[in-house]
CSV table of C-alpha atoms in Angstrom, one decimal:
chain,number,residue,atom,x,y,z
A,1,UNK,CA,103.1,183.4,19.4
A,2,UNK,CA,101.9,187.1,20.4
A,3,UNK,CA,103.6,189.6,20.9
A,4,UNK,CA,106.4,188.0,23.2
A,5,UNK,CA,108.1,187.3,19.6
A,6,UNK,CA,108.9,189.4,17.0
A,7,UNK,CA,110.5,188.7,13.2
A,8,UNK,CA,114.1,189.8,12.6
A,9,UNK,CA,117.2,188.3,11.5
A,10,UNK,CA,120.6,186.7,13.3
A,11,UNK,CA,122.4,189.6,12.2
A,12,UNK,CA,120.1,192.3,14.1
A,13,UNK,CA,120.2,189.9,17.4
A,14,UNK,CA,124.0,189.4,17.4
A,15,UNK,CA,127.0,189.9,15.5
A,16,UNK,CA,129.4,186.6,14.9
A,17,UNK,CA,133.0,187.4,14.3
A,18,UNK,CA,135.8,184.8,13.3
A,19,UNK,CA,137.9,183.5,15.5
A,20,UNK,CA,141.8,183.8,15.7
A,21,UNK,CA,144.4,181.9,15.0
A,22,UNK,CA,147.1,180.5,16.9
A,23,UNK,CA,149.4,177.4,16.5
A,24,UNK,CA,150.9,175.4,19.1
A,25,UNK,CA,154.0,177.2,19.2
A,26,UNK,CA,152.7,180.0,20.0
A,27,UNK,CA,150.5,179.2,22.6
A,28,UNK,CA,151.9,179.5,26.2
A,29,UNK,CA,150.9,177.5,29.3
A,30,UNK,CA,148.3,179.0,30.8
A,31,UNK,CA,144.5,178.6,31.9
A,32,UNK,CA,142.7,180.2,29.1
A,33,UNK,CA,140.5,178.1,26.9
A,34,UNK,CA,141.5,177.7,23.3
A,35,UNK,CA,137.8,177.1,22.2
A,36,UNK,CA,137.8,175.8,18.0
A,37,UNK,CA,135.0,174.0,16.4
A,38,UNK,CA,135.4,170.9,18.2
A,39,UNK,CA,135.3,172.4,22.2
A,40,UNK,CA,138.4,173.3,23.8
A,41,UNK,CA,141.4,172.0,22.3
A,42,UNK,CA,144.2,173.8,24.3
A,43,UNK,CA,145.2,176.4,26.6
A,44,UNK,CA,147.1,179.6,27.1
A,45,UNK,CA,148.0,182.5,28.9
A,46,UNK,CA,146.0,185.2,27.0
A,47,UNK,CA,142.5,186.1,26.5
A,48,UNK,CA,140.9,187.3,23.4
A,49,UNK,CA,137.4,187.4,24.6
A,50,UNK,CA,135.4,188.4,28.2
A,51,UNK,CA,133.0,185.8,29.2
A,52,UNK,CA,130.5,184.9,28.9
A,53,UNK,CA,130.7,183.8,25.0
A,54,UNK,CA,129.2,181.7,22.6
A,55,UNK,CA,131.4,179.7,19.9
A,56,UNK,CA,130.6,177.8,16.8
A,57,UNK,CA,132.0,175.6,14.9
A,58,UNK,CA,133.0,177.3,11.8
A,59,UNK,CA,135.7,174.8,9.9
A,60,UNK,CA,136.4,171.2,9.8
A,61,UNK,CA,133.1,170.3,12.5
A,62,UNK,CA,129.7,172.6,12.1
A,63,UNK,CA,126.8,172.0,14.2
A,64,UNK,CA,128.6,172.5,17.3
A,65,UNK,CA,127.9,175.3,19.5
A,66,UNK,CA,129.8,176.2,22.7
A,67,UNK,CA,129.2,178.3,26.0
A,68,UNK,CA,132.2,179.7,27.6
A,69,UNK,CA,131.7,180.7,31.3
A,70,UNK,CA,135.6,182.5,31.6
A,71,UNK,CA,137.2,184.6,29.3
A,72,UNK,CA,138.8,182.5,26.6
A,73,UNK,CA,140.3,182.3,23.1
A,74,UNK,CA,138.1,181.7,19.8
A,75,UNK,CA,140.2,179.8,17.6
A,76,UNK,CA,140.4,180.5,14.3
A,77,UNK,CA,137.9,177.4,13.3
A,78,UNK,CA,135.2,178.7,15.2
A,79,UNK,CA,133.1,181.8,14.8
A,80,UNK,CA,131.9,183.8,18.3
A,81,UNK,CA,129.3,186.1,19.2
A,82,UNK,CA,130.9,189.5,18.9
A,83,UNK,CA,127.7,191.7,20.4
A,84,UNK,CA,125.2,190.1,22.3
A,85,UNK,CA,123.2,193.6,21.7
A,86,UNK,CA,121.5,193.0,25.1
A,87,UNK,CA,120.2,189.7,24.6
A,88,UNK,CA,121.2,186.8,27.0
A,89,UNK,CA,124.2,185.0,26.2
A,90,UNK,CA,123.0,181.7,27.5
A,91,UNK,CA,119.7,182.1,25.5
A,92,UNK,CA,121.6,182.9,22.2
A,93,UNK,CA,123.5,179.4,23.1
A,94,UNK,CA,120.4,177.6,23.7
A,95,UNK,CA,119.4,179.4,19.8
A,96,UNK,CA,122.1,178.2,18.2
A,97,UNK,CA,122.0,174.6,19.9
A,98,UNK,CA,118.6,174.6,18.4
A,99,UNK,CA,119.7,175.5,14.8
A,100,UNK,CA,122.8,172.7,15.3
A,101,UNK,CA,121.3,170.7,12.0
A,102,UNK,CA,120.6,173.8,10.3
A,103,UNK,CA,124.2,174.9,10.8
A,104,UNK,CA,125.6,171.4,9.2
A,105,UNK,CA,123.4,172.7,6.2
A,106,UNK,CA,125.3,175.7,5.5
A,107,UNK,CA,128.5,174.2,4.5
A,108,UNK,CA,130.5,176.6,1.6
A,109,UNK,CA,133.4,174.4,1.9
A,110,UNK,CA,135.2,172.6,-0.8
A,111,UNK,CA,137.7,170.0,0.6
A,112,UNK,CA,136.8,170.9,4.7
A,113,UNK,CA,133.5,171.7,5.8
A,114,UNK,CA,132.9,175.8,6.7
A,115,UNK,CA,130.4,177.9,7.9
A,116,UNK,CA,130.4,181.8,6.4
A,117,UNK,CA,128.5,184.4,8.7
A,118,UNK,CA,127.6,186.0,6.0
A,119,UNK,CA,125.4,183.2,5.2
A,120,UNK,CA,123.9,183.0,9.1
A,121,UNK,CA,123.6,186.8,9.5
A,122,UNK,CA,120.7,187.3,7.3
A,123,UNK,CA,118.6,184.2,8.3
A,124,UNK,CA,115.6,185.3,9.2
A,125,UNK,CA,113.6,183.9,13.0
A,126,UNK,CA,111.4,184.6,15.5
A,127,UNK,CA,113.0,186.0,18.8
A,128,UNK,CA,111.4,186.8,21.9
A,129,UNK,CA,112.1,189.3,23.9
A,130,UNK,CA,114.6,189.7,26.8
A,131,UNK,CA,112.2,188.8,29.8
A,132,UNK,CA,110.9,185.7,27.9
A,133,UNK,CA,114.7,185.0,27.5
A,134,UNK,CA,115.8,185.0,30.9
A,135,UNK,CA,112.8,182.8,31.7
A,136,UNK,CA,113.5,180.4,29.3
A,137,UNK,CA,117.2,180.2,30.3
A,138,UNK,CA,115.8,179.5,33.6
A,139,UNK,CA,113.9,176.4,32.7
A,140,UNK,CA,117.0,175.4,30.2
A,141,UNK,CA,119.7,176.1,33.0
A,142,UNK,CA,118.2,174.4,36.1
A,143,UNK,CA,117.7,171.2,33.7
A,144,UNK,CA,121.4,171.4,32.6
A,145,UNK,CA,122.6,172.0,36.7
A,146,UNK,CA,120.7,168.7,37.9
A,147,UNK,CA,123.2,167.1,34.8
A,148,UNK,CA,125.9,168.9,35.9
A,149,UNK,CA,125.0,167.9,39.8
A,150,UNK,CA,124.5,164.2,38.9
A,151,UNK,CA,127.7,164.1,37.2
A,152,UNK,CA,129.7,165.7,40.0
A,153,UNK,CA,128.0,163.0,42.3
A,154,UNK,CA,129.2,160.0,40.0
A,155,UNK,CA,132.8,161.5,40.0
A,156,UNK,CA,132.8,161.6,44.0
A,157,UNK,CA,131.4,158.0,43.7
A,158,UNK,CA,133.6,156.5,41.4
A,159,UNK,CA,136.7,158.0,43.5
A,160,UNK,CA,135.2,156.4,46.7
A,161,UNK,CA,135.4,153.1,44.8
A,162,UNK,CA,138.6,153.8,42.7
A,163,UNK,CA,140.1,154.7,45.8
A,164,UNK,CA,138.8,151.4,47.5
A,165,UNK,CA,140.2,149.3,45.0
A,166,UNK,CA,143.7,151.4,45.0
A,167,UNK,CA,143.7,150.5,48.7
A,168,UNK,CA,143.1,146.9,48.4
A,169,UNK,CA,144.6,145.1,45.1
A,170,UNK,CA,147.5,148.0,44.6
A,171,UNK,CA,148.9,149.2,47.5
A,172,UNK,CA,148.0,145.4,49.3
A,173,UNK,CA,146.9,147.8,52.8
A,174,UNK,CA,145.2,145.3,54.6
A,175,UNK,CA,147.7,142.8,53.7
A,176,UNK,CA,150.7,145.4,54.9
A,177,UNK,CA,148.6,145.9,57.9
A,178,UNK,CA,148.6,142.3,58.8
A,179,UNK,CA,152.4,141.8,58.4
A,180,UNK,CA,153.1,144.7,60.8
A,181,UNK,CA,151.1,143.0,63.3
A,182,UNK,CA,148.7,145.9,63.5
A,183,UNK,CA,144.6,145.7,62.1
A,184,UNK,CA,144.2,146.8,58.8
A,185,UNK,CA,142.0,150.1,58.6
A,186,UNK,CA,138.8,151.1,58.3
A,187,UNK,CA,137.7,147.5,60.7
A,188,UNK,CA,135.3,149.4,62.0
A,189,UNK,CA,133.8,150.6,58.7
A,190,UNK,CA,131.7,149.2,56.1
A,191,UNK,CA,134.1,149.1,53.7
A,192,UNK,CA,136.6,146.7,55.2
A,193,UNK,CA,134.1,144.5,57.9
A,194,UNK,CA,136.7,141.7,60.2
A,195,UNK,CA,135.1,139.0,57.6
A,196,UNK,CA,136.6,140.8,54.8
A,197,UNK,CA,139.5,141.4,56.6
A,198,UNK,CA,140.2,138.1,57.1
A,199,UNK,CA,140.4,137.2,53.2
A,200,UNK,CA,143.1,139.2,53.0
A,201,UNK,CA,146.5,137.0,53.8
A,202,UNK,CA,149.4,137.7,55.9
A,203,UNK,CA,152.3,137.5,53.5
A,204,UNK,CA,153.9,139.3,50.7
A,205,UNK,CA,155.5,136.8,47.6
A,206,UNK,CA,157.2,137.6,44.4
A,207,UNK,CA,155.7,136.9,41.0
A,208,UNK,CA,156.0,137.8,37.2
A,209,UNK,CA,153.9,141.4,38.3
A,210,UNK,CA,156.3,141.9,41.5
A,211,UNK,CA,155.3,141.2,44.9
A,212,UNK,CA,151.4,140.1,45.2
A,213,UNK,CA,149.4,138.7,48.1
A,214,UNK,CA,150.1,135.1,49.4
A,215,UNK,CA,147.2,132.6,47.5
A,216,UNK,CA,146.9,135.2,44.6
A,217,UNK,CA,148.3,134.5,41.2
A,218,UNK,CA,148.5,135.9,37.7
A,219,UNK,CA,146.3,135.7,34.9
A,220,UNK,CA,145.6,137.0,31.6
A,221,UNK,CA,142.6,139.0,30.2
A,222,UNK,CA,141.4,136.2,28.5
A,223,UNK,CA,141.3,134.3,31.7
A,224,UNK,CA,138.5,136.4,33.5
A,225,UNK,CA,135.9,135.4,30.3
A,226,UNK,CA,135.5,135.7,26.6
A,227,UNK,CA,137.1,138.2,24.4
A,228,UNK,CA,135.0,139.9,21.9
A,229,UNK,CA,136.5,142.2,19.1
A,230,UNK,CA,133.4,144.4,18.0
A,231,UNK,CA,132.3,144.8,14.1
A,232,UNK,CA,130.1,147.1,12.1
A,233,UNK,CA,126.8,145.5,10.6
A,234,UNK,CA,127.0,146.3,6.4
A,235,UNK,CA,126.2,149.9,6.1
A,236,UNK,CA,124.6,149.4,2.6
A,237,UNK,CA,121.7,147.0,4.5
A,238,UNK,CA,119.1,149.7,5.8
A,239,UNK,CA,117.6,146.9,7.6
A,240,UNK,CA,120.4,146.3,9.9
A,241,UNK,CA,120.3,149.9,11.7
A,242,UNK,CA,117.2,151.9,13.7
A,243,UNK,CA,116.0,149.6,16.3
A,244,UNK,CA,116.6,148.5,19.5
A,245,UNK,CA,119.5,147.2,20.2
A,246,UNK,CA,122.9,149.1,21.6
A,247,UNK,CA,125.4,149.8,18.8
A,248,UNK,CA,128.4,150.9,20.9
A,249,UNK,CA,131.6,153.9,19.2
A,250,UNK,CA,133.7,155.2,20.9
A,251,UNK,CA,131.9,158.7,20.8
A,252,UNK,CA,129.2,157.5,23.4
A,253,UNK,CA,131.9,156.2,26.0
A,254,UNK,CA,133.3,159.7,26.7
A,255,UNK,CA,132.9,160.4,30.4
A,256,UNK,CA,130.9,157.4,31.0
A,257,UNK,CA,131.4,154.4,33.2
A,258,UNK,CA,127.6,152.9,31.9
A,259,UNK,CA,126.5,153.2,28.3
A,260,UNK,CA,123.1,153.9,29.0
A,261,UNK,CA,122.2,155.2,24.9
A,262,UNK,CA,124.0,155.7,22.2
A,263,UNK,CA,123.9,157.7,18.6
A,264,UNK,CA,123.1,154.5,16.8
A,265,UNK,CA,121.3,151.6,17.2
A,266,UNK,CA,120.5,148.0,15.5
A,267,UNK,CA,117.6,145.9,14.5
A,268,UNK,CA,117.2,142.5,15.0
A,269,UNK,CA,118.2,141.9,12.1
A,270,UNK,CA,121.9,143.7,12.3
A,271,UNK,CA,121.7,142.2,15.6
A,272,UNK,CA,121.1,138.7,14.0
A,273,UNK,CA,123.4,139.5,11.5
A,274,UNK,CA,126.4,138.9,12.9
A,275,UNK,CA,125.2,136.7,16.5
A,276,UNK,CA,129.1,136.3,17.5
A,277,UNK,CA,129.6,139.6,17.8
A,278,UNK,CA,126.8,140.3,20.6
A,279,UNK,CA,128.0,141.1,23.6
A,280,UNK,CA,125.7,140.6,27.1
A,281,UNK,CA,124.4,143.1,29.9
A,282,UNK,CA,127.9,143.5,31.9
A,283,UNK,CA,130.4,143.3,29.7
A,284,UNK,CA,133.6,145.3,30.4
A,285,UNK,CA,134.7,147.2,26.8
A,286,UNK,CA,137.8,148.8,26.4
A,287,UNK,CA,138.5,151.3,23.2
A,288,UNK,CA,142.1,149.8,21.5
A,289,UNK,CA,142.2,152.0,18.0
A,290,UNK,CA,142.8,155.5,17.8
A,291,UNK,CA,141.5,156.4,20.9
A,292,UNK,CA,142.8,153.9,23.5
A,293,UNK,CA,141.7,152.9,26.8
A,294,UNK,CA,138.3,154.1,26.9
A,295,UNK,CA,136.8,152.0,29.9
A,296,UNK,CA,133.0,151.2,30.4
A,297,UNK,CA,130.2,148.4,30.8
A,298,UNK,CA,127.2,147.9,29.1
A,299,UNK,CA,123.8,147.6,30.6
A,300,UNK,CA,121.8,145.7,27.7
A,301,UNK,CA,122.8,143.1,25.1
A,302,UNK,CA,124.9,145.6,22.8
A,303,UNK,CA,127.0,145.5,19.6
A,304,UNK,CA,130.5,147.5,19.2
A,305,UNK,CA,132.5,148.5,16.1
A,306,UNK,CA,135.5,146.9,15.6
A,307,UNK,CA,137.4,149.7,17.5
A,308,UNK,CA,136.2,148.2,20.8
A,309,UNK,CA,137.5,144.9,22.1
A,310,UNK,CA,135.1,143.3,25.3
A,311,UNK,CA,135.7,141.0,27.8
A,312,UNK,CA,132.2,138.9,29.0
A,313,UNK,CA,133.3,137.7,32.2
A,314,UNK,CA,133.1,134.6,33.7
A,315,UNK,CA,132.4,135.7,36.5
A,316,UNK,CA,130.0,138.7,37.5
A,317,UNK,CA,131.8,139.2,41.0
A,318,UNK,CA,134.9,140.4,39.2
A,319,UNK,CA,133.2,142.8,37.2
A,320,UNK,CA,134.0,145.9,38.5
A,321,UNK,CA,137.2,144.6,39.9
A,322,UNK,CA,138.1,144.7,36.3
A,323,UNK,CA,136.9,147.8,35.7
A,324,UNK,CA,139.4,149.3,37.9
A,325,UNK,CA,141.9,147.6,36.6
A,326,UNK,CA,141.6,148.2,33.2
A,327,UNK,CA,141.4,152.2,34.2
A,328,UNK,CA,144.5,151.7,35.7
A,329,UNK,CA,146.2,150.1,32.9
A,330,UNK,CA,145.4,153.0,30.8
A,331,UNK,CA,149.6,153.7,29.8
A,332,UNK,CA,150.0,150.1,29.6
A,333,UNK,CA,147.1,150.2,27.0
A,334,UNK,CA,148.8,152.6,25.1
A,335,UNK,CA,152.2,151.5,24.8
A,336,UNK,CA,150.8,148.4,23.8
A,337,UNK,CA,148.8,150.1,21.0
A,338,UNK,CA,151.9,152.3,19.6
A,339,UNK,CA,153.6,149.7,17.9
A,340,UNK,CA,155.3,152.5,15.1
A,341,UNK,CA,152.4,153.1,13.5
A,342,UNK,CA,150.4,156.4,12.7
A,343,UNK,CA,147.1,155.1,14.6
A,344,UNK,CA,147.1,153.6,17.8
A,345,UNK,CA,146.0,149.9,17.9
A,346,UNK,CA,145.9,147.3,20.6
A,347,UNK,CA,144.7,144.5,18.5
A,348,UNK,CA,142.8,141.6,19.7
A,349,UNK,CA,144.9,138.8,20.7
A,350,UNK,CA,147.6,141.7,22.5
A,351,UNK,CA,144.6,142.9,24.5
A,352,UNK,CA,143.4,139.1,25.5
A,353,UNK,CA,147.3,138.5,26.7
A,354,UNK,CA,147.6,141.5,29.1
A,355,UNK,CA,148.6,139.6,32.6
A,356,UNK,CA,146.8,140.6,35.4
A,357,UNK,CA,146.8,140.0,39.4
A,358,UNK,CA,143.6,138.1,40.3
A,359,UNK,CA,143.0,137.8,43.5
A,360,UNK,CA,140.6,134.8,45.3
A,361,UNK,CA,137.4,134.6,44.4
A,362,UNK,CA,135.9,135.5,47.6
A,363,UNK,CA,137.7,138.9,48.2
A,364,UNK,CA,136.8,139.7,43.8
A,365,UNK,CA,133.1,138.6,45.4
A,366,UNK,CA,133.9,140.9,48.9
A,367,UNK,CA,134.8,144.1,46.4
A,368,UNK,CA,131.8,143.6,44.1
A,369,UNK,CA,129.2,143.7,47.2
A,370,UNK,CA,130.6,146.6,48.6
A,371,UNK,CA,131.1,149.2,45.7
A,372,UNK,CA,128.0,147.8,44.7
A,373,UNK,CA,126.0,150.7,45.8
A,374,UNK,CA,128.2,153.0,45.1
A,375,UNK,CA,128.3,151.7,41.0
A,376,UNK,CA,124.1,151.5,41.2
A,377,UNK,CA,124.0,155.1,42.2
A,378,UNK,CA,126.2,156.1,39.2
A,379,UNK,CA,124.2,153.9,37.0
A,380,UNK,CA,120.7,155.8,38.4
A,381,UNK,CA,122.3,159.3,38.1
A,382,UNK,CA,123.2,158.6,34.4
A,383,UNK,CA,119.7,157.1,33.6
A,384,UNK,CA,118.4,160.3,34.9
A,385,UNK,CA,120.7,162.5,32.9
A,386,UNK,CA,119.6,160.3,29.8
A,387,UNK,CA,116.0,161.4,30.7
A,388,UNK,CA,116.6,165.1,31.9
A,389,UNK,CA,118.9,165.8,28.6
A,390,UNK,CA,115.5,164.2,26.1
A,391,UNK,CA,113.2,166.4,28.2
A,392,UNK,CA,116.1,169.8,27.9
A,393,UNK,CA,116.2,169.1,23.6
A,394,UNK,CA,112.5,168.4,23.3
A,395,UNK,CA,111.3,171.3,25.7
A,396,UNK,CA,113.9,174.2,24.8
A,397,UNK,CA,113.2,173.8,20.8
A,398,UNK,CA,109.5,175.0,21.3
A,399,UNK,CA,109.7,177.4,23.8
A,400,UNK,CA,113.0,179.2,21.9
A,401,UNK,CA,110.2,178.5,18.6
A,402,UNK,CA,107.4,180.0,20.8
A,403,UNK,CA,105.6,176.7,19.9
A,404,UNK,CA,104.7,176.1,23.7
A,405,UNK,CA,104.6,179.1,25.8
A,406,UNK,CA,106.2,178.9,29.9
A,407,UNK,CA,102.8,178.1,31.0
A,408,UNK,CA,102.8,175.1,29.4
A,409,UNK,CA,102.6,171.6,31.6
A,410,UNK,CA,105.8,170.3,29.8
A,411,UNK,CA,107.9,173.1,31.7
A,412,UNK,CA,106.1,172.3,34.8
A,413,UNK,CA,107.5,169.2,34.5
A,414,UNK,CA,110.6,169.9,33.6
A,415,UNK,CA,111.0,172.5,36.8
A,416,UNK,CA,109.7,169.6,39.1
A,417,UNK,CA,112.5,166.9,37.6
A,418,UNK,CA,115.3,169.7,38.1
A,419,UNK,CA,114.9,169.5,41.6
């Protein structure tokens, strides 16, 4: 390790500091974080804390560590770094990220999970020293920008194609174009060629959903394909979890359009376990308990928990033409799912009802072809964050450790996949 590290303890590197509390009614609408041990969970219109800042979880959810890049407000659940005492803030991050399991560990509490820093102050580490810091935040930052930079790409590319779809089969453009005699737009653009064009009818005519295109007609969820309501393998079988197959909550869906990897998985046997529950590559999944309307598609055979209700289409060419739609249902979703109760639940055979306009086949078939590229590129971008975030957790652990030093080939790896 030499003499880049040294031996001391949390509470000589930084100080941690409880956070403060604040209800609802007290907070004021604003742009100021309310950081607590889950991420930010509100806003207001005061500060408590300069950026940049560090927060754990300190009640109710430990393990979870935080950077803040404006000044915000540490809620009361959460702990923050108090005094960096010149270290870098984005390295003690990085730290505390790496001590995430530890951190579960240290619970004190009796009915709600708590972290004390009394307990993390005197913990006693290896730290290097503030030049090895900066150059391991380097390696650790560029690695989470190329995230951040694929995921800004995938937002510009699914508004190109939401906004495609609005265009066509909400606002009925070309259709409108057509009636007032004039060519519908974007003719001379790849996105709406004079074939395409001309799948698009003249006429406006009422049905159950309000006006729709002439030759278009309405249909119900379970028309497109097969309904599948999901449902967790017997937790009490070890054999059933730990292999290779896709076992889909709604905890891996958040700010994804592919699920690409997920916290847990099945064997074949939990796979085989319950064969009706399988679901194939392409299926469209919606989330209808609890959280609602949660929107995404698979990209291997998969299993779901019963919080998730799938649709297998019929037809691959209207894949992503439901995709869109269901995104745009998301109210309808949830007024479906309130129902009186506590919990929000669209059940099964509510979901499978939901009418829908279908257009003809060959303009679902005209859409799919060209968002296509646009929907592989997203897919690509997210593969590539799956691989650049196992490289980030796998690398940053033994540099911050001083296991592997910044010479090390794994880092020049790492510095030639940020690129």
């Amino acid at each position: 390790m030499g003499s880049n590290f040294f031996s001391t303890t949390i509470g000589e590197q930084i100080t941690l500091q409880r956070g403060f509390d604040i209800t609802k009614k007290e907070q004021q609408e604003g742009n100021v974080p309310v950081v607590s041990s889950g991420g930010i969970s509100s806003y207001h219109n005061v500060s408590k804390v300069e950026a940049p800042g560090v927060v754990l979880g300190r009640k109710g959810t430990l393990g979870t560590v935080f950077f803040v890049e404006k000044d915000f407000w540490p809620h009361d659940t959460s702990l923050w770094v108090k005094d960096f005492k010149g270290n870098n803030p984005q390295f003690v991050y990085y730290f505390f990220k790496g001590m995430s399991a530890e951190l579960k560990k240290m619970d004190v509490g009796a009915a709600n999970p708590a972290l004390n820093r009394n307990h993390v102050h005197p913990l006693q580490v290896e730290w290097p020293r503030r030049e090895v810091q900066d150059q391991i935040v380097s390696v650790g930052a560029a690695l989470d920008q190329k995230i951040t930079l694929n995921n800004q790409i995938n937002q510009t590319l699914e508004q190109m194609a939401q906004t495609l779809f609005k265009s066509w089969f909400v606002d009925f453009d070309p259709v409108k174009a057509k009636m007032n005699g004039e060519q519908p737009k974007g003719m001379d653009a790849p996105f709406l060629s004079k074939e395409v064009a001309s799948l698009f009818p003249e006429k406006l005519v009422e049905s159950e959903l309000g006006l729709i295109p002439e030759g278009w007609d309405i249909a119900s969820i379970k028309d497109f394909g097969s309904v599948v309501c999901g449902k967790t393998p017997s937790k009490k079988n070890d054999e059933f979890y730990g292999g290779d197959v896709p076992f889909i909550k709604i905890p891996d869906t958040h700010g994804k359009v592919f699920i690409t990897e997920t916290t847990d998985t099945l064997t074949q046997a939990g796979d085989e376990s319950q064969p009706k529950k399988r679901i194939p590559e392409n299926s469209i999944c919606v989330s209808c308990i609890a959280t609602v309307g949660q929107v995404f598609i698979t990209t291997k055979p998969s299993h779901t928990n019963q919080q998730i209700n799938s649709l297998v289409p019929y037809d691959q060419n209207s894949l992503y033409y439901l995709l869109f739609k269901f995104k745009g249902l998301n109210k309808h979703f949830h007024d479906l799912a309130s129902g009186g109760s506590a919990t929000l639940n669209m059940n099964t055979s509510t979901f499978s009802k939901v009418a829908l306009v279908r257009p003809t086949a060959d303009l679902l078939e005209a859409f799919h072809k060209t968002v296509g590229g646009l929907m592989e590129k997203m897919l690509a971008n997210q593969l590539e964050n799956a691989t650049v975030s196992e490289l980030r957790d796998t690398l940053l652990p033994k540099l911050l450790s001083g296991e592997i030093d910044l010479e090390n080939v794994q880092v020049e790896q790492a510095k030639a996949l940020a690129e």
